[in-house]
Coordinates of C-alpha atoms in Angstrom, one line a residue:
M223 CA 0.5 35.9 -24.2
T224 CA -0.8 35.1 -21.1
E225 CA -0.8 32.1 -18.7
P226 CA -3.6 31.2 -16.0
S227 CA -1.5 30.2 -13.2
A228 CA -3.1 27.3 -10.4
A229 CA -5.6 28.9 -8.8
P230 CA -9.0 27.4 -7.5
T231 CA -12.2 28.8 -8.2
A232 CA -15.4 28.8 -6.5
P233 CA -18.9 29.6 -7.1
V234 CA -19.7 33.9 -7.1
T235 CA -22.3 34.8 -4.7
A236 CA -22.9 38.3 -3.9
E237 CA -22.0 40.2 -0.7
S238 CA -23.9 43.1 1.2
E239 CA -22.2 46.5 2.4
A240 CA -22.8 49.7 3.8
P241 CA -24.1 52.1 1.6
E242 CA -21.6 54.3 -0.4
A243 CA -21.9 58.3 -1.6
I244 CA -20.7 58.4 -5.1
L245 CA -20.0 61.7 -7.2
V246 CA -19.9 62.4 -10.6
G247 CA -18.2 65.2 -12.7
V248 CA -20.6 66.0 -15.8
D249 CA -20.0 68.4 -18.3
D250 CA -20.8 69.5 -22.1
E251 CA -18.9 66.6 -22.8
S252 CA -20.1 63.3 -24.3
P253 CA -17.8 60.6 -22.3
S254 CA -19.2 62.6 -18.8
R255 CA -22.8 60.7 -20.2
H256 CA -20.7 57.4 -19.9
A257 CA -19.3 58.5 -16.2
L258 CA -22.9 58.8 -14.8
E259 CA -23.8 55.5 -16.7
W260 CA -21.7 53.5 -15.5
A261 CA -22.1 55.3 -11.9
L262 CA -26.1 54.8 -11.9
R263 CA -25.0 50.6 -12.8
R264 CA -23.0 50.6 -10.2
A265 CA -25.8 52.4 -7.4
E266 CA -28.2 50.3 -8.7
R267 CA -26.0 47.2 -7.4
R268 CA -24.7 48.5 -4.4
D269 CA -28.0 51.0 -3.4
A270 CA -26.0 53.9 -3.2
S271 CA -26.6 57.3 -3.7
V272 CA -25.8 59.2 -6.6
T273 CA -24.9 63.1 -6.3
A274 CA -23.7 64.5 -9.9
A275 CA -22.4 67.6 -10.1
W276 CA -21.8 70.6 -12.6
V277 CA -19.2 73.7 -12.0
V278 CA -19.6 76.8 -13.1
G279 CA -16.9 78.9 -14.4
N280 CA -16.9 82.7 -14.2
G281 CA -19.1 84.6 -16.6
E282 CA -21.5 81.0 -16.8
N283 CA -24.8 80.7 -15.7
D284 CA -26.0 79.2 -13.0
D285 CA -30.1 78.1 -14.5
D286 CA -28.4 76.7 -17.3
A287 CA -25.8 74.5 -15.6
R288 CA -29.1 73.3 -14.0
R289 CA -30.4 72.6 -17.2
A290 CA -27.2 71.1 -19.1
L291 CA -27.2 68.9 -15.7
A292 CA -30.6 68.1 -16.0
E293 CA -30.7 66.7 -19.4
R294 CA -27.8 64.6 -19.0
I295 CA -28.4 62.3 -16.5
E296 CA -31.9 61.0 -18.2
T297 CA -29.8 61.0 -21.2
A298 CA -27.3 58.6 -19.2
R299 CA -30.8 56.6 -17.7
T300 CA -31.7 56.1 -20.9
A301 CA -28.3 54.7 -21.7
A302 CA -28.8 53.0 -18.6
G303 CA -32.2 52.0 -18.6
I304 CA -32.2 52.6 -15.2
G305 CA -35.3 55.4 -13.9
P306 CA -35.2 57.3 -11.3
E307 CA -37.3 55.3 -8.8
A308 CA -34.8 52.7 -8.9
V309 CA -31.4 55.2 -8.4
P310 CA -32.7 59.2 -7.1
V311 CA -29.6 61.7 -8.4
A312 CA -29.2 64.7 -6.2
E313 CA -28.3 67.6 -8.9
E314 CA -24.8 70.5 -7.5
V315 CA -23.8 73.9 -9.2
L316 CA -20.2 73.7 -8.1
H317 CA -18.4 77.0 -8.6
G318 CA -14.4 77.6 -9.0
D319 CA -12.5 75.6 -10.8
V320 CA -13.0 72.5 -12.6
V321 CA -10.2 70.2 -11.3
G322 CA -10.5 72.1 -7.3
A323 CA -14.8 72.2 -7.1
L324 CA -14.3 68.2 -7.6
L325 CA -11.4 68.0 -4.8
G326 CA -13.1 69.9 -2.3
R327 CA -16.4 68.1 -2.9
A328 CA -14.6 64.6 -3.5
G329 CA -13.8 64.5 0.2
R330 CA -17.7 64.4 1.4
A331 CA -18.0 61.4 -1.3
D332 CA -16.9 57.9 -1.3
L333 CA -16.2 57.5 -4.7
L334 CA -15.6 59.9 -7.5
V335 CA -16.7 59.3 -10.7
I336 CA -15.7 61.2 -13.9
G337 CA -15.7 60.6 -17.8
T338 CA -12.6 61.7 -19.9
N339 CA -11.9 62.8 -23.7
F340 CA -8.3 62.1 -23.9
T341 CA -6.9 60.5 -27.3
P342 CA -3.5 60.3 -28.3
S343 CA -4.1 63.6 -30.6
L344 CA -1.7 66.5 -29.2
V345 CA -5.0 68.0 -28.4
G346 CA -6.5 64.9 -26.7
R347 CA -4.0 64.7 -24.5
L348 CA -4.3 68.4 -23.4
R349 CA -8.3 67.7 -23.2
G350 CA -7.6 64.8 -21.2
T351 CA -5.6 66.6 -18.3
R352 CA -7.8 67.3 -16.0
S353 CA -9.1 63.5 -15.4
L354 CA -5.1 62.7 -14.3
K355 CA -5.1 66.1 -11.7
L356 CA -8.4 64.6 -10.2
A357 CA -7.3 60.9 -10.1
A358 CA -3.6 61.9 -8.9
D359 CA -5.1 64.4 -6.0
A360 CA -8.5 63.1 -5.3
P361 CA -9.0 61.9 -1.9
V362 CA -11.5 58.7 -2.1
P363 CA -10.9 56.0 -5.0
V364 CA -11.5 57.9 -8.9
V365 CA -13.2 55.6 -12.0
V366 CA -12.1 57.3 -14.7
V367 CA -15.1 56.2 -17.6
P368 CA -13.8 56.6 -21.9
E369 CA -16.6 57.3 -24.6
V370 CA -16.9 53.6 -25.0
E371 CA -20.0 51.1 -24.9
L372 CA -20.7 49.6 -20.8
G373 CA -23.2 46.9 -21.8
G374 CA -21.8 43.8 -22.6
R375 CA -18.4 43.2 -20.1
S376 CA -17.6 41.1 -17.9
G377 CA -14.1 41.0 -14.7
V378 CA -13.1 43.1 -12.2
V379 CA -8.5 43.3 -13.6
V380 CA -6.5 44.6 -11.0
G381 CA -2.6 44.9 -11.3
V382 CA -0.6 42.6 -8.5
D383 CA 3.0 43.3 -8.3
G384 CA 3.7 42.4 -4.4
S385 CA 4.4 46.2 -3.9
E386 CA 3.0 48.7 -1.6
T387 CA 1.1 50.0 -3.5
D388 CA -1.4 46.6 -4.5
H389 CA -2.2 46.6 -0.6
P390 CA -5.2 48.7 -1.7
A391 CA -6.1 48.7 -4.8
V392 CA -6.4 44.1 -4.3
P393 CA -8.9 44.5 -1.5
W394 CA -11.2 47.6 -3.3
A395 CA -11.2 45.2 -6.4
A396 CA -12.2 42.2 -4.7
N397 CA -14.9 44.2 -2.5
E398 CA -16.1 45.6 -6.6
A399 CA -15.9 41.8 -7.6
A400 CA -18.2 40.4 -5.1
A401 CA -20.4 43.1 -4.7
S402 CA -20.9 43.2 -8.5
G403 CA -21.0 39.6 -8.3
D404 CA -17.8 39.9 -11.2
E405 CA -14.7 37.1 -11.3
L406 CA -12.1 38.6 -9.9
V407 CA -8.3 38.7 -12.4
L408 CA -5.2 39.3 -10.6
L409 CA -3.2 39.9 -13.8
R410 CA 1.3 39.7 -12.8
A411 CA 3.7 40.7 -16.1
A412 CA 6.8 38.4 -15.6
V413 CA 9.0 40.5 -18.3
V414 CA 12.3 40.3 -17.8
P415 CA 14.4 43.6 -17.2
V416 CA 16.1 44.7 -20.6
G417 CA 19.9 44.1 -20.3
G418 CA 19.7 42.4 -16.6
V419 CA 20.8 39.4 -17.5
P420 CA 24.7 38.1 -18.2
A421 CA 25.6 36.9 -20.7
Y422 CA 26.8 33.5 -19.2
V423 CA 23.3 33.1 -17.8
D424 CA 20.4 30.4 -20.1
P425 CA 17.8 33.5 -20.9
S426 CA 15.1 30.5 -20.7
E427 CA 16.1 29.8 -16.8
V428 CA 15.9 33.8 -16.0
R429 CA 12.6 33.3 -17.5
R430 CA 11.4 30.5 -16.1
A431 CA 12.7 31.8 -12.3
V432 CA 10.8 34.7 -12.8
V433 CA 7.4 33.0 -14.2
D434 CA 7.5 30.6 -11.9
D435 CA 7.8 34.0 -8.9
A436 CA 4.9 36.0 -10.6
R437 CA 2.9 33.5 -10.0
A438 CA 4.1 32.6 -6.7
T439 CA 2.9 36.2 -6.3
V440 CA -0.4 35.8 -7.4
N441 CA -1.0 32.7 -5.6
A442 CA -0.3 34.1 -2.6
V443 CA -2.1 36.9 -2.9
A444 CA -5.3 35.1 -3.8
A445 CA -5.2 33.4 -0.6
E446 CA -5.0 36.4 1.4
V447 CA -8.5 37.5 -1.0
R448 CA -10.3 34.1 -0.6
E449 CA -10.1 34.6 3.5
V450 CA -11.9 37.2 2.9
H451 CA -13.8 36.2 0.1
P452 CA -14.2 32.4 0.0
D453 CA -17.1 32.1 -2.6
L454 CA -15.5 34.5 -4.8
V455 CA -14.5 33.0 -8.3
I456 CA -10.8 34.6 -8.4
H457 CA -8.7 33.8 -11.8
G458 CA -5.3 34.3 -11.3
R459 CA -2.4 36.0 -15.1
V460 CA 0.8 35.6 -15.7
T461 CA 1.4 37.4 -18.1
S462 CA 5.0 38.6 -20.7
D463 CA 3.5 41.8 -21.5
L464 CA 4.5 44.8 -20.3
P465 CA 2.4 45.9 -17.3
A466 CA 0.9 48.9 -18.4
H467 CA -0.1 47.0 -22.1
A468 CA -1.6 44.3 -20.1
L469 CA -3.5 46.0 -18.4
S470 CA -5.6 48.1 -21.3
E471 CA -5.5 45.1 -23.2
A472 CA -7.4 43.1 -20.4
G473 CA -10.2 46.9 -19.7
A474 CA -11.4 46.0 -23.5
T475 CA -14.0 43.4 -22.1
A476 CA -13.2 43.6 -18.4
S477 CA -16.0 45.2 -16.3
L478 CA -13.6 47.7 -14.1
V479 CA -9.5 47.5 -14.2
V480 CA -8.2 48.9 -11.4
V481 CA -4.7 50.3 -10.2
G482 CA -2.9 50.8 -7.5
S483 CA -1.8 54.4 -6.6
R484 CA 1.3 54.9 -4.9
G485 CA -0.9 58.5 -3.4
L486 CA 2.2 60.9 -3.6
G487 CA -0.6 63.8 -4.5
T488 CA 0.8 66.2 -7.3
L489 CA 0.2 65.2 -11.1
R490 CA 4.1 65.1 -11.8
R491 CA 4.7 62.3 -9.2
F492 CA 1.6 60.9 -10.6
L493 CA 3.3 60.5 -14.0
Q494 CA 6.6 59.5 -12.6
G495 CA 7.2 55.7 -14.1
S496 CA 3.6 55.3 -12.2
V497 CA 1.9 52.7 -14.0
S498 CA -1.6 54.1 -13.3
A499 CA -1.4 57.1 -14.9
E500 CA 0.1 55.0 -18.4
V501 CA -3.0 52.4 -18.0
M502 CA -5.4 56.2 -18.4
L503 CA -3.5 57.2 -20.9
T504 CA -4.5 53.9 -23.2
M505 CA -7.4 53.4 -21.2
T506 CA -9.9 50.6 -23.5
G507 CA -12.6 50.4 -20.9
P508 CA -13.2 51.6 -17.2
V509 CA -10.6 52.6 -14.6
A510 CA -10.1 52.5 -11.2
I511 CA -7.4 54.5 -9.4
V512 CA -7.2 53.4 -5.8
R513 CA -4.9 54.5 -2.9

């Protein structure tokens, strides 16, 4: 259940930004086709360049990789309805460990886009570990795209809690919404800690105080965003749900969910108490991890 905060809105106008370099990790798993499709759609909107990279391991053939990569690109183009004249795609074959090769190449890109085949099953969890490692250690923002339908989605949703973790995520999400013509949704969880209310305190008063504080945080962040993007439509949303669940639920229809990361640099630290990791493990649509 959500409660919208009182935040005025304004008509959308798209802002022009400098072209960016998008790197897409591609393999023979079907989610990488969705990652490529997402990158093509973004590149067309923002006049960005796209490089599709296939990593070849020991005993694998470069020519086979190039043929598979070309086929994957064509399949993604068909799904996106975007031809080579609209968005050219550079093709690269990298060598070595997939995670290491993509992390090394990402240093020359502005954005890394990868697919994920994570599922709640044991096999799915093991197969999805690669995307977690890339999101945890990449030197640039990472967009992780699951195997979902990308058409018909709208809104850029960003988690807000007023901490330093929000600092890079909110302006990045605002820029994304402005460039794509989407609305920006600032999502704040107002959760009363279990066991955090003394017996002599009225729980309803605590609840009201938590919600009021959450609304104040959302409105303050919205005011900061409007200073940079005065024409952007912004919605503040306060929910009583847990942050990761609320973001994943919003992601079912959103164009993109954006979360901040503490940038601690290792998979273990990324996973420990991380809303970013929880959202990735329950994602229902494309998710951007920004540090």
